[in-house]
XYZ file of C-alpha atoms in Angstrom:
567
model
C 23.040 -4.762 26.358
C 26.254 -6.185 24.587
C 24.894 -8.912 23.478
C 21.806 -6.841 21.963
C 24.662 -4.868 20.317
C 26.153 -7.358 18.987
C 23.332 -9.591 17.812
C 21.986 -6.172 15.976
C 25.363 -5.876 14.343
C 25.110 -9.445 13.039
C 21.935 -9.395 12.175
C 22.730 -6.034 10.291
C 25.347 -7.720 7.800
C 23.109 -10.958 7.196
C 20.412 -8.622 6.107
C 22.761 -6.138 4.071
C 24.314 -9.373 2.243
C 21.271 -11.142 1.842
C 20.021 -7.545 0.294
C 22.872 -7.661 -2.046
C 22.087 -10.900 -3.444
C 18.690 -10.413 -4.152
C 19.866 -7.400 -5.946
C 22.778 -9.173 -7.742
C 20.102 -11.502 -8.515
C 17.801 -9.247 -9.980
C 20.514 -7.243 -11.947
C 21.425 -10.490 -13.433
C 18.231 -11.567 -14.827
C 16.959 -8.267 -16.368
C 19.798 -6.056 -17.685
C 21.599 -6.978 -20.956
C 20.565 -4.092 -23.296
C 21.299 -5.572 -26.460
C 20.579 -9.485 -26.043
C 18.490 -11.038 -28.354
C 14.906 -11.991 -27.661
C 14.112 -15.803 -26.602
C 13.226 -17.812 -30.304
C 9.730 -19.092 -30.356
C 11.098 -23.031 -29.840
C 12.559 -21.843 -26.494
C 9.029 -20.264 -25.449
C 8.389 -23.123 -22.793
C 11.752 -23.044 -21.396
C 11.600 -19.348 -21.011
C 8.306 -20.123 -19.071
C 9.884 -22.162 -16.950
C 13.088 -20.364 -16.682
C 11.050 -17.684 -15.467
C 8.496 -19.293 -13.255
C 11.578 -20.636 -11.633
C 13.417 -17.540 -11.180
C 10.477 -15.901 -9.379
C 10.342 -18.871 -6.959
C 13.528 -18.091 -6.056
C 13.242 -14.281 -5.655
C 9.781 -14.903 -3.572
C 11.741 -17.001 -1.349
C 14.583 -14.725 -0.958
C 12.373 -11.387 -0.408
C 10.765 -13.389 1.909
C 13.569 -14.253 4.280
C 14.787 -11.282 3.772
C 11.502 -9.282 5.217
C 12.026 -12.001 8.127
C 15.497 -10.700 8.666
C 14.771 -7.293 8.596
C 11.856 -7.552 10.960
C 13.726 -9.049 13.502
C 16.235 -6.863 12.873
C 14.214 -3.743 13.594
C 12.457 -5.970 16.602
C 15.730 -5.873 18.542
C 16.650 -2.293 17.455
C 13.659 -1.238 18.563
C 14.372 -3.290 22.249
C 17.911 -1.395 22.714
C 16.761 2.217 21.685
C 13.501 1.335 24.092
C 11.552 3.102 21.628
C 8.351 1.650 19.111
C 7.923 4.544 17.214
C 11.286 4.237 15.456
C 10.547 0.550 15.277
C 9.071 1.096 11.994
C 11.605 3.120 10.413
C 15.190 2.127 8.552
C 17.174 0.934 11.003
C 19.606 4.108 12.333
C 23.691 2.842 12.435
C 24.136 2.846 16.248
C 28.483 3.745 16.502
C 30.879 4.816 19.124
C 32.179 8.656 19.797
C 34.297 9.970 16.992
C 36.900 12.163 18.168
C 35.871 14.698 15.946
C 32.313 14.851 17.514
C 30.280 14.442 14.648
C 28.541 11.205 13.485
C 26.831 9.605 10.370
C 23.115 8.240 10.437
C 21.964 5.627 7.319
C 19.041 6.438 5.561
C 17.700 6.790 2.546
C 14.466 7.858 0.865
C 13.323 6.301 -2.763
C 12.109 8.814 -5.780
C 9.964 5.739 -7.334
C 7.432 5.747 -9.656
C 5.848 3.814 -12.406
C 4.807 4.490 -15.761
C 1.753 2.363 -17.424
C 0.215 2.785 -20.821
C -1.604 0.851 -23.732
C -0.491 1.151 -26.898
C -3.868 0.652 -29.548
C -3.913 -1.484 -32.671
C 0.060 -1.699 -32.645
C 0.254 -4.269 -35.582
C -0.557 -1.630 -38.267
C 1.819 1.058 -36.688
C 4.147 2.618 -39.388
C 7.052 2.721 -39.704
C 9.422 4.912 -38.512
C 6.319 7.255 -36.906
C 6.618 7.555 -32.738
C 3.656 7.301 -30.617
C 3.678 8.670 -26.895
C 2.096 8.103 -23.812
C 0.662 11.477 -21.871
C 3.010 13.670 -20.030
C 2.324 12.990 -16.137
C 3.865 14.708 -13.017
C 6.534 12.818 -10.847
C 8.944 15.014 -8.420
C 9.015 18.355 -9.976
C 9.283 17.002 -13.700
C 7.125 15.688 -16.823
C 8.076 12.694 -17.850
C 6.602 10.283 -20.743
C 7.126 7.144 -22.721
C 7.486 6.484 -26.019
C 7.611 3.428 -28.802
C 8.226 2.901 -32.696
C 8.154 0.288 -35.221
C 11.783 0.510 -36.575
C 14.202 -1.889 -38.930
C 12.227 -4.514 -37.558
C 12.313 -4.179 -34.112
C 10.512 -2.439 -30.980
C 12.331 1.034 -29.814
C 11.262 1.861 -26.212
C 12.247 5.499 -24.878
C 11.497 7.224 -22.020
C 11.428 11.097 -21.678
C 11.629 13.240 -19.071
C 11.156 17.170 -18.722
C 11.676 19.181 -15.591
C 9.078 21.750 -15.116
C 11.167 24.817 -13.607
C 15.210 23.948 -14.116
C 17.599 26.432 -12.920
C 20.597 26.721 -16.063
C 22.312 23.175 -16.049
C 20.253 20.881 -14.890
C 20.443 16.591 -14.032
C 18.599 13.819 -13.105
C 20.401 10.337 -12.360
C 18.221 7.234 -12.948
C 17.592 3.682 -12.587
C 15.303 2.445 -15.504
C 12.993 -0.485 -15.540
C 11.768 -0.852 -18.935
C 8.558 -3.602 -19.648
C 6.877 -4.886 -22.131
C 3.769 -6.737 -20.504
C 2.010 -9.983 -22.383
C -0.288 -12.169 -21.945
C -0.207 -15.038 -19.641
C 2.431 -13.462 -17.478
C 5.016 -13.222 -20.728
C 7.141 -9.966 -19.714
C 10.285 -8.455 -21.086
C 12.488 -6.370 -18.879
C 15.212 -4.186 -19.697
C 17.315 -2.072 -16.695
C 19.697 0.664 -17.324
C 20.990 3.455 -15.150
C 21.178 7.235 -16.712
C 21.971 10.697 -15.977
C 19.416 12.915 -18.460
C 20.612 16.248 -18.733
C 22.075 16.873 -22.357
C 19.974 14.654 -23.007
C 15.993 14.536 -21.915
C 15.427 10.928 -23.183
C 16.840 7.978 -23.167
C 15.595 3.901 -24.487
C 16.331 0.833 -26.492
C 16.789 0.633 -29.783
C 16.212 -3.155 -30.401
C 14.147 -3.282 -27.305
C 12.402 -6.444 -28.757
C 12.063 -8.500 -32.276
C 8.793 -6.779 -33.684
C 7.657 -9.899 -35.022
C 8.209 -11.861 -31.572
C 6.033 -8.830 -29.861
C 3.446 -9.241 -32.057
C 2.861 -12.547 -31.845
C 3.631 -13.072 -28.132
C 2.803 -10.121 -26.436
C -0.052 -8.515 -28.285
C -3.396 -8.616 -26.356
C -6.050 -8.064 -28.534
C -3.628 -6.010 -30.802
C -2.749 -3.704 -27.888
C 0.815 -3.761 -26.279
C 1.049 -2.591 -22.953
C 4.414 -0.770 -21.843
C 5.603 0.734 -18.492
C 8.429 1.953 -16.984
C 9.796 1.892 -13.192
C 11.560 5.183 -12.767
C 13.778 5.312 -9.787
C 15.219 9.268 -9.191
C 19.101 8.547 -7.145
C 19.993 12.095 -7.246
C 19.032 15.768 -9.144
C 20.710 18.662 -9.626
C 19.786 22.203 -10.506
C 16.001 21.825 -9.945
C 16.359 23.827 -6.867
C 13.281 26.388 -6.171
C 14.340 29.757 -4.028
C 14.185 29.028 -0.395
C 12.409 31.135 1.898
C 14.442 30.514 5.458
C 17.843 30.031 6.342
C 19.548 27.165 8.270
C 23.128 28.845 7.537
C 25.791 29.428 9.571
C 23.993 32.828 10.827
C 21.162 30.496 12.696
C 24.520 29.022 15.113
C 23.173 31.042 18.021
C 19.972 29.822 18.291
C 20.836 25.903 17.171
C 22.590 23.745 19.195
C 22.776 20.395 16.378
C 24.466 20.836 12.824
C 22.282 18.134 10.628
C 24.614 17.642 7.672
C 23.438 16.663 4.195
C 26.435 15.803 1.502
C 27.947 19.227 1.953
C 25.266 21.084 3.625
C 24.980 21.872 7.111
C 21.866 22.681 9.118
C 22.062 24.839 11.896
C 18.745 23.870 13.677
C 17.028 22.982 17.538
C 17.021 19.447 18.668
C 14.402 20.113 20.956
C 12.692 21.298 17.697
C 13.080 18.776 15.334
C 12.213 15.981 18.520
C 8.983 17.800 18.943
C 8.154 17.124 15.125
C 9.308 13.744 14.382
C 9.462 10.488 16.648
C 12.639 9.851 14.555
C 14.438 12.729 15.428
C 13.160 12.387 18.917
C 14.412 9.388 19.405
C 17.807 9.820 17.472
C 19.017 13.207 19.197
C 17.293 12.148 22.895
C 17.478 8.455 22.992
C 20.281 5.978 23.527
C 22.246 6.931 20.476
C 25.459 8.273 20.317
C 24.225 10.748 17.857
C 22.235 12.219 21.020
C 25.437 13.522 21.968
C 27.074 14.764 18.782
C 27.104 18.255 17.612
C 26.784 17.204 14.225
C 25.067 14.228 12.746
C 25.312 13.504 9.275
C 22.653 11.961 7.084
C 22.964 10.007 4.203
C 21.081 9.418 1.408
C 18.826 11.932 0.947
C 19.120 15.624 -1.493
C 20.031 18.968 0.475
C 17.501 20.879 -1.355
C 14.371 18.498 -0.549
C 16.131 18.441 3.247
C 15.649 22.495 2.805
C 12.042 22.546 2.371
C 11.108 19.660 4.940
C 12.963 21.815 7.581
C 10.956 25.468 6.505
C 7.300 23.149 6.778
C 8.336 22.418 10.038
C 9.588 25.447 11.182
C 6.425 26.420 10.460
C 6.796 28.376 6.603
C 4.303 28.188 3.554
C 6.987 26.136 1.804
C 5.056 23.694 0.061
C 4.066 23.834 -3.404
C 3.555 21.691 -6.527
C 7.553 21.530 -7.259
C 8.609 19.897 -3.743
C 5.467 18.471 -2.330
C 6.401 15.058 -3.320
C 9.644 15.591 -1.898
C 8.629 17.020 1.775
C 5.921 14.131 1.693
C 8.501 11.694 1.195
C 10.957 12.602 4.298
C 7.725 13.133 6.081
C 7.061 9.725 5.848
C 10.525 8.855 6.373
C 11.073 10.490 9.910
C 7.599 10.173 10.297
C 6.867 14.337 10.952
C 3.374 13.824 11.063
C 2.822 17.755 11.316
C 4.984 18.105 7.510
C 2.063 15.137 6.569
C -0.549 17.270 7.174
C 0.834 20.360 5.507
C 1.316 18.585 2.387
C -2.153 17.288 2.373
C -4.012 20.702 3.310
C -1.698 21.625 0.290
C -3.122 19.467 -1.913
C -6.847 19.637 -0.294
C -6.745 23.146 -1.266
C -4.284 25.043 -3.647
C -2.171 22.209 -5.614
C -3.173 22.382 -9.486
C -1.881 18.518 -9.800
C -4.571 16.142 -11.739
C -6.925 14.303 -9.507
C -4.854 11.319 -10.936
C -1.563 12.468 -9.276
C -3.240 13.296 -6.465
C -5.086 10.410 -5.397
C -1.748 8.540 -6.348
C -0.214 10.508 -3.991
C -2.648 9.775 -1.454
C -2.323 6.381 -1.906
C 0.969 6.375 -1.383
C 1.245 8.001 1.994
C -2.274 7.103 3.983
C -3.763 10.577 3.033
C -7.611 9.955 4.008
C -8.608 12.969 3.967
C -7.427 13.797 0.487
C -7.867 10.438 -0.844
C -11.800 10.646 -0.057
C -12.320 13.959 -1.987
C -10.233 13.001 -5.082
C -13.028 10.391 -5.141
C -16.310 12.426 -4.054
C -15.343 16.072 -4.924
C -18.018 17.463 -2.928
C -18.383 20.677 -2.764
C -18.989 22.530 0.301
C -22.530 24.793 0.645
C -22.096 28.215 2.210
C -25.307 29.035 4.633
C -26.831 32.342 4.171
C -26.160 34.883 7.138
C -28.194 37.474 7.130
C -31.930 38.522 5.640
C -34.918 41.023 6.187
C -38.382 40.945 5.247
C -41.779 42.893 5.581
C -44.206 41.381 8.186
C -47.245 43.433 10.204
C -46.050 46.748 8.924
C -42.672 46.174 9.899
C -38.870 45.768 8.710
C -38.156 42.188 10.423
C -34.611 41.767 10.706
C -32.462 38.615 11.792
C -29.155 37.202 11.861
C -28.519 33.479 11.526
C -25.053 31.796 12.405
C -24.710 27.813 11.300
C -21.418 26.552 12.871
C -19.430 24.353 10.428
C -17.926 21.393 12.434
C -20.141 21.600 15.975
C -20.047 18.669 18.644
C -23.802 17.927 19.493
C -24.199 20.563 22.358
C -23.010 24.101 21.425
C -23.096 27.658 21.898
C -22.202 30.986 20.926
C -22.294 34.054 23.189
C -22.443 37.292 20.872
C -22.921 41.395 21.148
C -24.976 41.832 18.431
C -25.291 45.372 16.974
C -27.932 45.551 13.764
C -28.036 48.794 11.700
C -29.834 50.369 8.784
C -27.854 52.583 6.673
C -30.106 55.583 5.178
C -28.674 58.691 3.349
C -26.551 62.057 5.025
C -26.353 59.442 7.915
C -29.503 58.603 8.966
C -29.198 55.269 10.893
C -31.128 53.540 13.060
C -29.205 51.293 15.210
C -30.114 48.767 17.663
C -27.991 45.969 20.357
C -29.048 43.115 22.147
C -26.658 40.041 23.603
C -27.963 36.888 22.523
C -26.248 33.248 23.197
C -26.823 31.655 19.850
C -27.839 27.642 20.462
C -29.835 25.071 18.363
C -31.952 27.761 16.942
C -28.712 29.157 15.238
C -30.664 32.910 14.787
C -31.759 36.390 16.451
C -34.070 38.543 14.827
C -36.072 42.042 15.795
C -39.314 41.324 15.014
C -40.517 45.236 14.654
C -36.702 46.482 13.980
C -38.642 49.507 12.017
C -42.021 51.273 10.799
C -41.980 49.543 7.315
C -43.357 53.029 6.069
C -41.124 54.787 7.425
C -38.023 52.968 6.287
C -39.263 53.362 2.917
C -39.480 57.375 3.066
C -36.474 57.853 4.657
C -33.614 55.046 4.276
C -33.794 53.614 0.663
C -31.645 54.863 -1.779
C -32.483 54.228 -5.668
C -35.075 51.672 -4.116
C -32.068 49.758 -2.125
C -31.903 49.483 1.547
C -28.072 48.886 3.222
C -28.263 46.694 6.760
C -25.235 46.233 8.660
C -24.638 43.597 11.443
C -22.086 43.981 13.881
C -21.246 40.563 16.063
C -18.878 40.147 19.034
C -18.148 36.675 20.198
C -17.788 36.641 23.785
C -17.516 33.088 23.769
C -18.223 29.586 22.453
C -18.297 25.520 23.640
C -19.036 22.884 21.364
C -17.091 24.322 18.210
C -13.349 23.318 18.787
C -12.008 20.719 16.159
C -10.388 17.524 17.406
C -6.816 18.467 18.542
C -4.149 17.271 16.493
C -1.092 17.655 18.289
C -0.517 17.590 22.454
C 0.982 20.043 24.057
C 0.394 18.904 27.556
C 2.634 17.261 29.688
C 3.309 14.301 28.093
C 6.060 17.088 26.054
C 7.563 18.284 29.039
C 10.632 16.367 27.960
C 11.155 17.908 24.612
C 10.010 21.519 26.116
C 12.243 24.702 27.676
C 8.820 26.626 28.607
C 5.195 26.634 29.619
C 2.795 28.683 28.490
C -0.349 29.233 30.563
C -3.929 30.318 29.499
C -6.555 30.501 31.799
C -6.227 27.166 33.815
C -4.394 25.549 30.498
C -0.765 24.793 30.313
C 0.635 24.511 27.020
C 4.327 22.592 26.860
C 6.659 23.985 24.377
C 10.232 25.007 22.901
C 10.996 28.357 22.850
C 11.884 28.300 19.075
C 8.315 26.954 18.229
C 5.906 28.826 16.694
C 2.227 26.930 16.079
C -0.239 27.169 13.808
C -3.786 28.550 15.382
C -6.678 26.825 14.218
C -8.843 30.312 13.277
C -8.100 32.758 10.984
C -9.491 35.369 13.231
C -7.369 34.003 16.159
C -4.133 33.984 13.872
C -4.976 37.978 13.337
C -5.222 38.866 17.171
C -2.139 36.570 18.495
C 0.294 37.309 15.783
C -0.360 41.063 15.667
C -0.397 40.962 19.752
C 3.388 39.209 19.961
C 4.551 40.605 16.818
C 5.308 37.076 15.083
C 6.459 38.013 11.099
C 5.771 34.385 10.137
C 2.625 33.904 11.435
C 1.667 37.444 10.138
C 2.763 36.197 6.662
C 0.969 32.534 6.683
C -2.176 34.504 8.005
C -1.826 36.798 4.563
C -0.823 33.936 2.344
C -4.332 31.991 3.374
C -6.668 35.331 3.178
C -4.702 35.245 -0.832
C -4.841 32.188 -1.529
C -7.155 29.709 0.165
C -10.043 31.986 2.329
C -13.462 32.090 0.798
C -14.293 35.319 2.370
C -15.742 38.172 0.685
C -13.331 40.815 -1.012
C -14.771 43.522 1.382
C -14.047 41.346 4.665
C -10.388 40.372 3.332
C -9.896 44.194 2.838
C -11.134 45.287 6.126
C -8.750 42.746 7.597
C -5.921 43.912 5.721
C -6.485 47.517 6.666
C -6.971 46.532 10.176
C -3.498 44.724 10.421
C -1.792 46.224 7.245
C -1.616 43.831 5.356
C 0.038 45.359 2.010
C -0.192 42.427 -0.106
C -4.154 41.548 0.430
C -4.623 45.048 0.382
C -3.291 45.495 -2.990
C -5.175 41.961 -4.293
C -8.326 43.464 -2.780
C -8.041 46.979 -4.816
C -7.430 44.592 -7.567
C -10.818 42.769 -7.312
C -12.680 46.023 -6.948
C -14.162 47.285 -10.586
């Protein structure tokens, strides 16, 4: 094991030095705002210059993904773990006397901006053309150029969408011009916008040397590499608290720059394989009361923790930011919340969507950025006239079933007339491949019509109790079985099931319906809430079935949003 150590530790500071260099060498070869652009004799050596330098970089990003996968190879053999294999490599120290500890990471706010300039030759003068505004981390940004005292000026914009008073964003800029045959020019800076919302270079390029070298087919293409390091004052209002007042039911401070985060290990182990394996495995931060991480913002640390502890936290100003750490300490139930976000309320373009699905595996919403197929909603209920009689039937089509299923149901159909005349009639049925009951004589068709239609209308009612079902659950996507006992302080049994868990946990329910009955049953305010939030915001039911739910479990908000639908 001291060997491992050691050979990790060594390993460590060839990678972080080799890391450096390819930085240094990087730096060295792009920045120089104000340096002239290569003269047209020098074309070929530039060629070369560059073809050379890109060898070089190839070679060292090469050996330096070697190095860092055996790096993580024999991290991942002392911390007997493969899931954290994968992830940055976690700084393994001794026991500070003051029992707290630091962990290494780091996320990366990156993002690229591409666009095509037309017919640039003939640009005026002195008159600024702009790229679109697009979406990246809670702000607008956007790129602009201009012919001016002979030269290219490149800026780049950016605009958050919801600051709160002062307000900053600290950058590292990649600016590019792109060419033909691989001719580029690069220009890196790093700024703070704040007092000021753009920033660029005023001689970016010669505009004679663009035009005749980097034209292509008199378009100029243009991007920019945006790298966010840190923000302030872009902050939305937080819903939970992680304060000092949450001590007595924490037992780990997480600390972010000068935030701490009074939270459960056992929690945050049952929602991410990092976490799992920093606060239970062979670290020392396993035995810390505080661990501090590094690297990443307080406020996007904020809303990771409410998504897992189970709040409606995501939205279009921080879902880029929760998807991020998701990724990071792979918390693949903050994954999935982001995507059902963006599956079903997010008002992002398609664009930034399937972007973002790109970006971190998101199948589900990756396929319907490209299809956007729409779902068809099967009819439930209908009557008709046959032999003299009112035939009436109800029809249930399950969404999702395996290929055997079945419903069991209390069925209670009803005829409304006027001064309450009804007719009313029950049967059980188990509803199977044929998907419907009917009552083939439910009522004299003569009769119905003297007595039970109003203005020439007739009002049916159908009743249905599910007594119970097979073939209709989804495929699970978390365990709760044994296999958790180690992260768990409780088992919960139903019927013959046993369901591993942490006391502090509170899951997500797979049916509406089922949300209703458990959370009103153990009186569970945030389940109560989510439950509300979907009826408002994502549930295709009617109006009149949202409102008898909301009157049923007082619901004030859907109550209220129902009265509001109602003419």
């Amino acid at each position: 094991m001291g060997r491992n150590k050691n050979r990790l530790r060594r390993s460590r500071e060839d990678c972080l030095r080799l890391h450096s260099a390819l930085s240094n060498l990087s730096i060295n070869i792009e920045t120089e705002p104000d340096s002239a652009i290569v003269p047209e004799n020098m074309k070929s050596v530039e060629k070369l210059m560059l073809a050379e330098t890109e060898k070089i970089r190839n070679h060292h990003e090469q050996k330096f993904n070697a190095l860092s996968a055996r790096l993580q190879s024999i991290e991942a053999s002392i911390q007997k773990s493969k899931d954290v294999s994968e992830k940055e490599p976690i700084n393994e120290s001794t026991v500070p006397t003051n029992n707290t500890t630091n962990v290494a990471s780091k996320t990366v706010k990156r993002f690229q901006l591409k666009h095509v300039f037309k017919d640039v030759a003939s640009f005026v003068q002195n008159k600024w053309h702009y790229s679109t505004w697009v979406e990246h981390y809670n702000v607008k940004w956007q790129m602009s150029v201009v012919h001016c005292n002979g030269h290219l000026r490149f800026l780049v914009y950016c605009d958050p969408i919801a600051p709160k008073g002062k307000w900053s964003i600290r950058t590292e800029l990649e600016f590019k011009v792109v060419g033909g045959n691989r001719n580029v020019v690069i220009r890196t800076w790093d700024f703070v916008y704040g007092e000021y919302g753009d920033f660029g270079f005023q001689k970016f390029q010669d505009w004679e040397q663009m035009k005749k070298w980097y034209l292509v087919d008199g378009n100029l293409t243009v991007e920019a590499k945006v790298t966010i390091v840190e923000t302030t004052g872009l902050a939305k209002p937080k819903v939970r608290k992680f304060d000092e007042s949450q001590k007595d039911i924490s037992d780990v401070i997480m600390v972010v720059r000068d935030t701490k985060f009074y939270v459960s290990k056992m929690f945050l182990a049952s929602q991410s394989s990092v976490f799992k394996a920093l606060l239970f495995g062979n670290f020392s931060e396993s035995k810390q009361s505080e661990v501090t991480l590094n690297g990443i913002d307080p406020d996007d640390f904020h809303y990771f923790l409410e998504v897992l502890y189970g709040e409606s936290a995501v939205d279009d100003m921080n879902v880029e930011d929760v998807a991020l750490l998701a990724d990071m300490y792979d918390a693949p139930t903050a994954i999935r919340k982001c995507e059902e976000f963006l599956l079903k309320e997010s008002k992002k373009k398609v664009e930034m969507k399937l972007e973002i699905a790109t970006r971190y595996h998101l199948e589900k919403l990756e396929k319907k950025c490209m299809s956007e197929i729409k779902d068809k909603v099967p009819k439930e209920m209908f009557v008709t006239g046959r032999n003299n009689h009112l035939v009436f039937a109800v029809f249930c089509v399950p969404i999702a079933p395996a290929d055997k299923w079945s419903i069991r149901t209390k069925l209670e159909y009803k005829v409304v007339g006027p001064n309450q005349n009804d007719i009313i009639r029950t049967w059980d049925f188990c509803h199977k491949n044929n998907g419907g009951f009917s009552f083939q004589k439910f009522q004299d068709w003569e009769e119905m019509e003297k007595w039970y239609l109003v203005d020439g209308n007739l009002t049916v009612e159908a009743k249905v109790t599910i007594v119970e079902t097979t073939g209709l659950r989804r495929e699970k996507i978390r365990k709760f079985d044994e296999s958790q006992k180690d992260i768990s302080d409780c088992i919960m049994k139903v019927r013959d099931t046993k369901f591993y868990v942490s006391k502090t946990v509170r899951n997500r329910y797979a049916n509406v319906e089922d949300i209703a009955l458990l959370a009103d049953m153990y009186d569970t305010p945030t389940a109560i809430r989510k439950w509300e939030e979907f009826l408002l915001r994502e549930s295709k039911k009617a109006v009149e079935n949202k409102l008898e739910i909301a009157t049923q479990y007082n619901l004030e908000n859907l109550k209220e949003w129902c009265k509001s639908q109602t003419p």
